[in-house]
CSV table of C-alpha atoms in Angstrom, one decimal:
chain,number,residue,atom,x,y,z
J,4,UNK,CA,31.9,-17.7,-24.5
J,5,UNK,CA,33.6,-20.0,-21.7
J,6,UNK,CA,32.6,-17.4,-19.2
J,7,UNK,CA,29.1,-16.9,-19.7
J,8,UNK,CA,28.4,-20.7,-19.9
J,9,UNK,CA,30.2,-21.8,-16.7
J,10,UNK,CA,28.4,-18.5,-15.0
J,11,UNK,CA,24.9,-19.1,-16.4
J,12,UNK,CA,25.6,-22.6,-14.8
J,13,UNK,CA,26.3,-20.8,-11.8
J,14,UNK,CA,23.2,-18.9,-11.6
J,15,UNK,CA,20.5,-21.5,-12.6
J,16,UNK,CA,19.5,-21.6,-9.6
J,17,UNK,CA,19.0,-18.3,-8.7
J,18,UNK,CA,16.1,-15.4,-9.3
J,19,UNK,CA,16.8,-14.2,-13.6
J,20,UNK,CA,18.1,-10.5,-13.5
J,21,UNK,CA,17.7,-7.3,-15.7
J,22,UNK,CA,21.2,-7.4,-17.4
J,23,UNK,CA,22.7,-9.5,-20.2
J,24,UNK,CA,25.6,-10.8,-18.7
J,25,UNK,CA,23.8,-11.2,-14.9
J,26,UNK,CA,25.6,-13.8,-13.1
J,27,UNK,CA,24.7,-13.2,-9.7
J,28,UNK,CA,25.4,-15.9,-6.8
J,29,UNK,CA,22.8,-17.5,-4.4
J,30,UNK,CA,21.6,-15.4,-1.6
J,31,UNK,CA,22.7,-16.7,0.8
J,32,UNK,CA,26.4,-16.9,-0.4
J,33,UNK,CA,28.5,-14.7,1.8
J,34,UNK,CA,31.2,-13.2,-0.4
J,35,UNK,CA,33.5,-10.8,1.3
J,36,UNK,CA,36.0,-9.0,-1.2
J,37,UNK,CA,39.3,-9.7,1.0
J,38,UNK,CA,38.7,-13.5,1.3
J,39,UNK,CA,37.9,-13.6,-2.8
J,40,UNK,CA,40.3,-10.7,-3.8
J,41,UNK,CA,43.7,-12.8,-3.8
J,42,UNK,CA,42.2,-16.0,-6.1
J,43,UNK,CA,40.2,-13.7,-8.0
J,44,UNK,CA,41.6,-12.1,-11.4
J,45,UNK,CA,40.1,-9.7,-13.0
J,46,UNK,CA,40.4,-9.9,-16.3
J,47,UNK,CA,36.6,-9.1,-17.9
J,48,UNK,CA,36.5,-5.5,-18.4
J,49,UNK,CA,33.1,-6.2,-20.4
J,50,UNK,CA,31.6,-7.4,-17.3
J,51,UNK,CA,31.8,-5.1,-15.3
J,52,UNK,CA,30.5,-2.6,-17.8
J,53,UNK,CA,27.6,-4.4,-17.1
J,54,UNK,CA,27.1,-3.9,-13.8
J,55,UNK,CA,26.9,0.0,-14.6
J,56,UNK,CA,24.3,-0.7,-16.4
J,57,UNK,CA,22.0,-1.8,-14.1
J,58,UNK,CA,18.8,-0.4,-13.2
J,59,UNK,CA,19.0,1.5,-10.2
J,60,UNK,CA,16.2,2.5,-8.1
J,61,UNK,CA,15.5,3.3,-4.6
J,62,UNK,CA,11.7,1.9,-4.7
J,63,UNK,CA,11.6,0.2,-1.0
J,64,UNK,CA,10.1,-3.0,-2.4
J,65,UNK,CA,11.8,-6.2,-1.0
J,66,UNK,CA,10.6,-8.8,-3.1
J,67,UNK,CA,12.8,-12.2,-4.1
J,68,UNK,CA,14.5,-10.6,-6.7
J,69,UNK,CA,16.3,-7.5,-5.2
J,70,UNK,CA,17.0,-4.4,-7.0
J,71,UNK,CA,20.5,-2.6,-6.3
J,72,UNK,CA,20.8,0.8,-5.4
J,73,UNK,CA,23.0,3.9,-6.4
J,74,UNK,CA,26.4,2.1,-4.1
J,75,UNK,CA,27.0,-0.4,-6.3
J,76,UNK,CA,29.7,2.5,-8.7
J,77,UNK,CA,31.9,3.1,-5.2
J,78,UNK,CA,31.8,-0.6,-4.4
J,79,UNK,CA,33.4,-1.1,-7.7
J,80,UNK,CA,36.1,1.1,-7.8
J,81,UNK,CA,38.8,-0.8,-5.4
J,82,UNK,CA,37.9,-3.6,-8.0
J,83,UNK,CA,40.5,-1.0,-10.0
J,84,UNK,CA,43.6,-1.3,-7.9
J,85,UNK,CA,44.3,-5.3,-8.3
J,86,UNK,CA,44.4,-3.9,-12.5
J,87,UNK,CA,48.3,-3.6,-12.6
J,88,UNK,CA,48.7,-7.6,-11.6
J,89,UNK,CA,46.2,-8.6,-13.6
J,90,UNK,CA,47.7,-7.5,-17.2
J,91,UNK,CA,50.6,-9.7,-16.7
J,92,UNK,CA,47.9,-12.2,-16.3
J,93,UNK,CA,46.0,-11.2,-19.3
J,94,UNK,CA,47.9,-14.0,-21.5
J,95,UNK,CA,46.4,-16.7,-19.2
J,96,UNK,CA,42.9,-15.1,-19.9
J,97,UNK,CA,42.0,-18.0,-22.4
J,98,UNK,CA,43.8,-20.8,-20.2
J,99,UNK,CA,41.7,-20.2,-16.9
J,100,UNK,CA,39.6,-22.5,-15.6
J,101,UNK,CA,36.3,-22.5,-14.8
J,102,UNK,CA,36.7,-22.8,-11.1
J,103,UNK,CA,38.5,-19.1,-10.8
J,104,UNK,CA,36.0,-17.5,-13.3
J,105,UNK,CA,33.2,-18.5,-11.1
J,106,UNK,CA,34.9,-17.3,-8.0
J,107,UNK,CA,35.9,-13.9,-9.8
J,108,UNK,CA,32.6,-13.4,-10.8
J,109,UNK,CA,31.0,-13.9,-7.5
J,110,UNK,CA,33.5,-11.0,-6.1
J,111,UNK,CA,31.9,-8.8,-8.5
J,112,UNK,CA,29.1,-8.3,-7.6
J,113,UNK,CA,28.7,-6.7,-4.0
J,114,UNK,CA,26.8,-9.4,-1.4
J,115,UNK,CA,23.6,-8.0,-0.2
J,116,UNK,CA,22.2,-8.9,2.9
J,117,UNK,CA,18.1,-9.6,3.0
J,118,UNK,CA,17.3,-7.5,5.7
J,119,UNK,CA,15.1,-4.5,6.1
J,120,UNK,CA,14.0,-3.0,9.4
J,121,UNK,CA,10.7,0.1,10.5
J,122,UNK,CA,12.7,2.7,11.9
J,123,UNK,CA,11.3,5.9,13.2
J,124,UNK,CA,12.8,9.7,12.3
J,125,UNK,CA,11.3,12.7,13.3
J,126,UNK,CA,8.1,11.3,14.6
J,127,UNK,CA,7.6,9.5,11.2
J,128,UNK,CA,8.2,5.3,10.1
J,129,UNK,CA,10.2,3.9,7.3
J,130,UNK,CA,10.8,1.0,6.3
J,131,UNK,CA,14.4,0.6,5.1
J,132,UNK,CA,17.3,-1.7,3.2
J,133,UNK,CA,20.6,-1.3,3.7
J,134,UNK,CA,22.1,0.8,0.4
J,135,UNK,CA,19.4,2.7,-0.2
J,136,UNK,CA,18.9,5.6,0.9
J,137,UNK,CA,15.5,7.9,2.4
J,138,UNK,CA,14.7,11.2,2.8
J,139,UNK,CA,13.7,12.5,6.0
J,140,UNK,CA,13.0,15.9,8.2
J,141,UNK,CA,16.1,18.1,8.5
J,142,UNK,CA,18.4,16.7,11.3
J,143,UNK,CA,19.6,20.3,12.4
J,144,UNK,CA,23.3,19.6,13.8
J,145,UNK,CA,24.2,17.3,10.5
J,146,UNK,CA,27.0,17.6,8.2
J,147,UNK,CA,27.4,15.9,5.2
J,148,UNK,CA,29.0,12.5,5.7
J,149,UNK,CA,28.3,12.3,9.4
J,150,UNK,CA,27.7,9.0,10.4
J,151,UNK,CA,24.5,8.3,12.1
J,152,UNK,CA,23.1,5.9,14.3
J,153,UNK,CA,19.3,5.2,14.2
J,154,UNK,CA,18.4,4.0,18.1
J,155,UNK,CA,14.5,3.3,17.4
J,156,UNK,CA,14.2,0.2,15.5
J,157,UNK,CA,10.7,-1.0,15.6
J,158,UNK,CA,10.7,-4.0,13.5
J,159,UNK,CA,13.7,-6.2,12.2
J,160,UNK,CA,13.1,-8.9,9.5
J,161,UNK,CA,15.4,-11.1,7.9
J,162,UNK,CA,15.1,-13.7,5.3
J,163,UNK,CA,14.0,-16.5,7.9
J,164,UNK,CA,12.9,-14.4,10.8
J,165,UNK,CA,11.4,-11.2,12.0
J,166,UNK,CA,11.9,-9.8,15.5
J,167,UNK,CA,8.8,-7.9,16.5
J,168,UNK,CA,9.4,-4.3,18.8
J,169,UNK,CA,7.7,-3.8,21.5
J,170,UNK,CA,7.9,-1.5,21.2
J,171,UNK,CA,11.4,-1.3,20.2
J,172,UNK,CA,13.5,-3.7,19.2
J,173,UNK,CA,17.0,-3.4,22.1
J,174,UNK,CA,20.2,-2.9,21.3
J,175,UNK,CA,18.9,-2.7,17.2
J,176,UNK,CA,20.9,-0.2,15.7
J,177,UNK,CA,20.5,1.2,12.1
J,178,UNK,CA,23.8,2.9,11.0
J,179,UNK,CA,23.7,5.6,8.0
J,180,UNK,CA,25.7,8.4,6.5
J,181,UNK,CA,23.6,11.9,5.8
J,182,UNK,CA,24.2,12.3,2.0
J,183,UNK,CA,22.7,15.7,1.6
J,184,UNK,CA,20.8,18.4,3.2
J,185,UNK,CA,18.5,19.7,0.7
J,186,UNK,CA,15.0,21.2,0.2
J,187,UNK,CA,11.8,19.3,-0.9
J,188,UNK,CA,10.5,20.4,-4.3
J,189,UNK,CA,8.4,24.2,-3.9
J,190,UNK,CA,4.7,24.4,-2.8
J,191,UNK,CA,2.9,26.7,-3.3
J,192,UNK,CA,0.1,28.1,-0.4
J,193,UNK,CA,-2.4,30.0,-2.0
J,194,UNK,CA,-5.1,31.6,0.5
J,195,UNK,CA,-8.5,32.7,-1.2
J,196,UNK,CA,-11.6,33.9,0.7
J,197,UNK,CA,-14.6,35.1,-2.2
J,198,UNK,CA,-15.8,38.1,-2.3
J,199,UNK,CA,-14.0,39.5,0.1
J,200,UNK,CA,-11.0,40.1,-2.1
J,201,UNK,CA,-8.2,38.4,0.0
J,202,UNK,CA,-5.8,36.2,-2.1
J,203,UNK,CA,-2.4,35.3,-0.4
J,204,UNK,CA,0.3,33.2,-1.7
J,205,UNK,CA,3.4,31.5,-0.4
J,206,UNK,CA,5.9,29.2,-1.9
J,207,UNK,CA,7.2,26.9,0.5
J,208,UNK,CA,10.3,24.6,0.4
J,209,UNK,CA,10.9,22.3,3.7
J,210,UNK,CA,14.4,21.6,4.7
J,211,UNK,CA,15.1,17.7,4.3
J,212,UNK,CA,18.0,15.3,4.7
J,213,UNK,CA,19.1,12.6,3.0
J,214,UNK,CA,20.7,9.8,4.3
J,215,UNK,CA,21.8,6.5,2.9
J,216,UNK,CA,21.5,3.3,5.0
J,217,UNK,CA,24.9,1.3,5.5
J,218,UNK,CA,23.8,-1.4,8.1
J,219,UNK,CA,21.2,-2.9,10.6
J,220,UNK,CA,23.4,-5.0,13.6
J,221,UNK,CA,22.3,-5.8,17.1
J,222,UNK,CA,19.2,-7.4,16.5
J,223,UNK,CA,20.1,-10.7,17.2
J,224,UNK,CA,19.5,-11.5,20.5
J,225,UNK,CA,15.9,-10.2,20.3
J,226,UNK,CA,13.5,-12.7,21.3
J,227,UNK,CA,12.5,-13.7,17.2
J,228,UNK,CA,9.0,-15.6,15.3
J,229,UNK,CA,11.5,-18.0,12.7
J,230,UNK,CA,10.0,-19.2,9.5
J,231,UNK,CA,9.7,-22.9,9.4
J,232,UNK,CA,10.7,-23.8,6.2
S,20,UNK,CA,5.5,38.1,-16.0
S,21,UNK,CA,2.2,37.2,-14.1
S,22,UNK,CA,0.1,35.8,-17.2
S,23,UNK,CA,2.9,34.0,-18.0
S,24,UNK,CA,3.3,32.6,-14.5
S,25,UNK,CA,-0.9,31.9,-14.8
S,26,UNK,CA,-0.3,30.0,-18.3
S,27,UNK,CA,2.5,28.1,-17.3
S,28,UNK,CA,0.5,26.6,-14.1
S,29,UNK,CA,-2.5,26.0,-16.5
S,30,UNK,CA,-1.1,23.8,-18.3
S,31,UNK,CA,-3.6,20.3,-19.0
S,32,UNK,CA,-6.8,22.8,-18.4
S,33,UNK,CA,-9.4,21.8,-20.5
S,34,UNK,CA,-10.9,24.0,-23.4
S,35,UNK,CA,-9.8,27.9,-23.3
S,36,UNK,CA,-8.8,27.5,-19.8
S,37,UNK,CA,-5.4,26.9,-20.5
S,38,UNK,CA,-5.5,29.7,-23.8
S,39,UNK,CA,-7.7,32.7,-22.1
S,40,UNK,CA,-6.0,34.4,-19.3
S,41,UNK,CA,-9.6,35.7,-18.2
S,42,UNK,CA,-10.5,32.1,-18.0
S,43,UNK,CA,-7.2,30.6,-16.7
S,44,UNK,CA,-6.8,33.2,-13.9
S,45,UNK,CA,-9.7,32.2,-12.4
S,46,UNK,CA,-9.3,28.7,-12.8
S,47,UNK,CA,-5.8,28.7,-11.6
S,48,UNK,CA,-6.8,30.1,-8.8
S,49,UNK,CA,-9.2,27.5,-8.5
S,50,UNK,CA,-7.1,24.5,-8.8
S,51,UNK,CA,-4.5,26.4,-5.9
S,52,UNK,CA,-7.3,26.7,-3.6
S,53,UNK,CA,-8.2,22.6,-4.2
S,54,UNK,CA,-4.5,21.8,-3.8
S,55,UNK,CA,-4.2,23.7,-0.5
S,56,UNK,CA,-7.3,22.1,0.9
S,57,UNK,CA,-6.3,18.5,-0.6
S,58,UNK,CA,-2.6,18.3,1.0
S,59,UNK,CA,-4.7,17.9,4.3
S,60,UNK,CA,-7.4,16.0,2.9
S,61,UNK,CA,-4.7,13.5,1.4
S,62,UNK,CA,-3.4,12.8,4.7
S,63,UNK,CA,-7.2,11.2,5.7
S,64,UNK,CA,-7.4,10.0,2.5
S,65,UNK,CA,-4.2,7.5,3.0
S,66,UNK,CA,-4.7,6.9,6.1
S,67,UNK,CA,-7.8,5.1,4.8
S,68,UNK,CA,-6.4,3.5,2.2
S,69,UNK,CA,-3.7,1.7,4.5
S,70,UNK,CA,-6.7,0.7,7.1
S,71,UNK,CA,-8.5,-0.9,3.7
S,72,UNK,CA,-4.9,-2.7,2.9
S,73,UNK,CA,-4.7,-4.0,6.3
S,74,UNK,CA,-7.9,-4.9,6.8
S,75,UNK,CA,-7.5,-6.7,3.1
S,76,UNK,CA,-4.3,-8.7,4.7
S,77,UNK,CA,-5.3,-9.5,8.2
S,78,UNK,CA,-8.6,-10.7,6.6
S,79,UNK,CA,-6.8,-13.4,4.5
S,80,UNK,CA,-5.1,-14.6,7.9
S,81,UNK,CA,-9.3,-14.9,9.5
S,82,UNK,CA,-8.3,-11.9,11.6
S,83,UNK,CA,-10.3,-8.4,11.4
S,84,UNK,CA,-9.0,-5.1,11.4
S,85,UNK,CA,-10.6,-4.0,14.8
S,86,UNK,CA,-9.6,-7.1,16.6
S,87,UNK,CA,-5.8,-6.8,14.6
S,88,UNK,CA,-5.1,-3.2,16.2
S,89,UNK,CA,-6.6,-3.8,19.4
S,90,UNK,CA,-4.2,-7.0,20.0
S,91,UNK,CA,-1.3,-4.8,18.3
S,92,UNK,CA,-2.3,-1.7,21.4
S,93,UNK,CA,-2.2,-5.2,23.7
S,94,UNK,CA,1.2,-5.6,23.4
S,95,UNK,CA,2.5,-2.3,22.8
S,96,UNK,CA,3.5,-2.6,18.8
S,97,UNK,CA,3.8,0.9,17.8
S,98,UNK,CA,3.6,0.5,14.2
S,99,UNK,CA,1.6,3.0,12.2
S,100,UNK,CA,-1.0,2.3,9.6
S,101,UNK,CA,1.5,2.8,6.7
S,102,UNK,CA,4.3,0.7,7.6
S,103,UNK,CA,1.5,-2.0,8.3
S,104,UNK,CA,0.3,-2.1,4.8
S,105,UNK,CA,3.3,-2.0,3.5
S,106,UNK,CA,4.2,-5.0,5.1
S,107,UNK,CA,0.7,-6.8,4.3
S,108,UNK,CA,1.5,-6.0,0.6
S,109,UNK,CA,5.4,-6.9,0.7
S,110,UNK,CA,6.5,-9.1,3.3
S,111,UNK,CA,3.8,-11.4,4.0
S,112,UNK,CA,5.6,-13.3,6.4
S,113,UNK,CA,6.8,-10.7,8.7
S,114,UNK,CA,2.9,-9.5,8.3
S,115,UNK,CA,1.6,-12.9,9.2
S,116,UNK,CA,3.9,-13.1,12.3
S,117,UNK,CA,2.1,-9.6,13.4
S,118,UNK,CA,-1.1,-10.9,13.0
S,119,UNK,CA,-0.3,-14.2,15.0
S,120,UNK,CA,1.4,-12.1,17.9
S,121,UNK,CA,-2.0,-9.8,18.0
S,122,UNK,CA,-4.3,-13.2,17.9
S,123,UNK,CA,-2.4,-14.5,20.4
S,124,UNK,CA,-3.0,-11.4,22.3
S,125,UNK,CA,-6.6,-10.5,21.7
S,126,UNK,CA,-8.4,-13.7,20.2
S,127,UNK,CA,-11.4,-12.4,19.6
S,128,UNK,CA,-11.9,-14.0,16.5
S,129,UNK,CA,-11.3,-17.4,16.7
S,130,UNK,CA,-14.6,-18.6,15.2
S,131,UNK,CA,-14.6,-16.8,12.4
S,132,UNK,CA,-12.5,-18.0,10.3
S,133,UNK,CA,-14.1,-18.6,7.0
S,134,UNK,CA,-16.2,-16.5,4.9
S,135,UNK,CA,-19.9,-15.9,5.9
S,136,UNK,CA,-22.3,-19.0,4.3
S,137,UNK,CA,-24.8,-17.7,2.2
S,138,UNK,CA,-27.7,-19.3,2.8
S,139,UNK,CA,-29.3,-22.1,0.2
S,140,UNK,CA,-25.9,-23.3,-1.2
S,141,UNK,CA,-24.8,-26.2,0.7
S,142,UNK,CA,-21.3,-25.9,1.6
S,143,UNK,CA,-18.9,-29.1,2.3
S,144,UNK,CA,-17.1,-28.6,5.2
């Protein structure tokens, strides 16, 4: 097909992906949907049944080929509205050039920032993306879909720099939105002295939270060590 | 039902330890008591684990694990041990840019920079 061939084209260049009809852009493209929205036309409902394919996982590994997490199914939904225009469009489908299937694709896919930062919850480190999300202790005054703003930022690394905490990084902020307020998976405490017939057991659940990670701003006018590449 | 509470956790036991109740009561209680004493022991066991990954990374840069913390303490880099190996395994450069700020801090390593030289090979430097 037309499409695939301009779109492999496309993504020679960058990292080979998981799915069949993978046409990611470059990394360091930054797509925003209202600048790409208005050219764009979505006529390929096949591809973007194969973005909901994809292999999600929350695995906190930031290698050079990233793996999306669970927000790439509400990121696709406003995709929806611009529908109705498009199926006056549909005719032209075959007639398009190669130029607006390239830029359609490109709004497709949601651009994700390389970034991760070492925050610290509840006494405790992680190291998080933004779009994934982490479980941690039970904040106690949370409700569901509060946002949250994560204050100690201890390390900040983009793709060509990291800015080092000392111990905190200042004015870093990591924003997220608690997801759920659930229990960890039961344990069971089971006390045993020989001999002396004493046996206790407990089964134990601790409260946990999870949030998901929307952003990481404010880090940029920490002192930084830059790659020289 | 309590045996079938007992069966159900003794499930993978070897030989009539999983079939027996005699047998799998006792060794059910058994594998409880080594769980409850291994969440804590787990907790030294990964801390190790991380100190052997960063020791492993830092080494690779001609910096030592001793010297690495004690330049991290220097300049007030509150890290732990996890996040540390983590990065040591995943993002080398962020890693190597922690083990330049702590050189820069404590250099006590600056000779050492290669591997010992065994002796009777001759080595061209």
């Amino acid at each position: 097909m037309a499409s695939t061939a301009t779109a492999i084209s496309v993504s020679a260049t960058s990292s080979p992906f998981k799915l069949s009809l993978s046409h990611f852009p470059k990394k360091n493209y930054n797509s925003s949907f209202l600048s790409l929205s208005k050219p764009s036309i979505s006529h390929s409902l096949s591809s973007r049944k194969s973005i909901f394919t994809q292999n999600l996982s929350s695995k906190p590994s930031f290698s050079l080929i990233p793996k999306f997490s669970e927000s790439e199914a509400p990121v696709i939904e406003p995709e929806a509205a611009p529908d109705p225009e498009s199926t006056e469009i549909e005719t032209g489908v075959e007639v398009e050039t190669a130029l607006t299937q390239i830029v359609e694709v490109e709004k497709e896919v949601p651009k994700r920032e390389e970034i991760f930062a070492v925050v610290m919850i509840g006494s405790r480190q992680y190291i998080v993306f933004p779009g994934r999300f982490i479980y941690i202790q039970r904040l106690k005054g949370a409700n569901v879909n509060d946002k949250i703003i994560l204050n100690k930022v201890l390390l900040v690394g983009t793709k060509n720099s990291t800015y080092i905490g000392k111990p905190v990084v200042t004015n870093a902020a990591v924003h997220a939105v608690v997801e759920e307020q659930g229990l960890n998976p039961k344990v069971i405490v089971f006390k045993y002295k020989k001999k002396k017939n004493y046996r206790r057991k407990i089964g134990h659940r601790q409260p946990n939270t999870r949030i998901r990670i929307t952003s990481i701003t404010g880090y940029q006018d920490y002192p930084a060590t830059t790659l020289e590449t | 039902m309590n045996k079938d509470k007992i069966f159900k956790l003794a499930k993978g036991f070897r030989g009539r330890a999983k079939d027996c109740i005699r047998i799998a009561r006792e060794r059910v209680e058994k594998a409880l008591q080594y769980s409850y004493r291994d969440r804590r022991t787990k907790k030294r066991d990964m801390r190790s684990l991380w100190i052997e990954r960063i020791n492993a990374g830092t080494r690779l840069q001609g910096v030592n694990y001793g010297n690495f913390m004690h330049g991290l303490m220097k300049e007030n880099i509150q890290l732990n041990r996890k996040v540390l190996s983590e990065l040591s395994m995943h993002e080398s450069y962020s890693f190597k840019a922690l083990v330049d700020v702590s050189r820069n801090a404590f250099p006590g390593n600056k000779k050492v920079a290669l591997p010992p030289k065994k002796e009777g090979v001759s080595i061209v430097v």
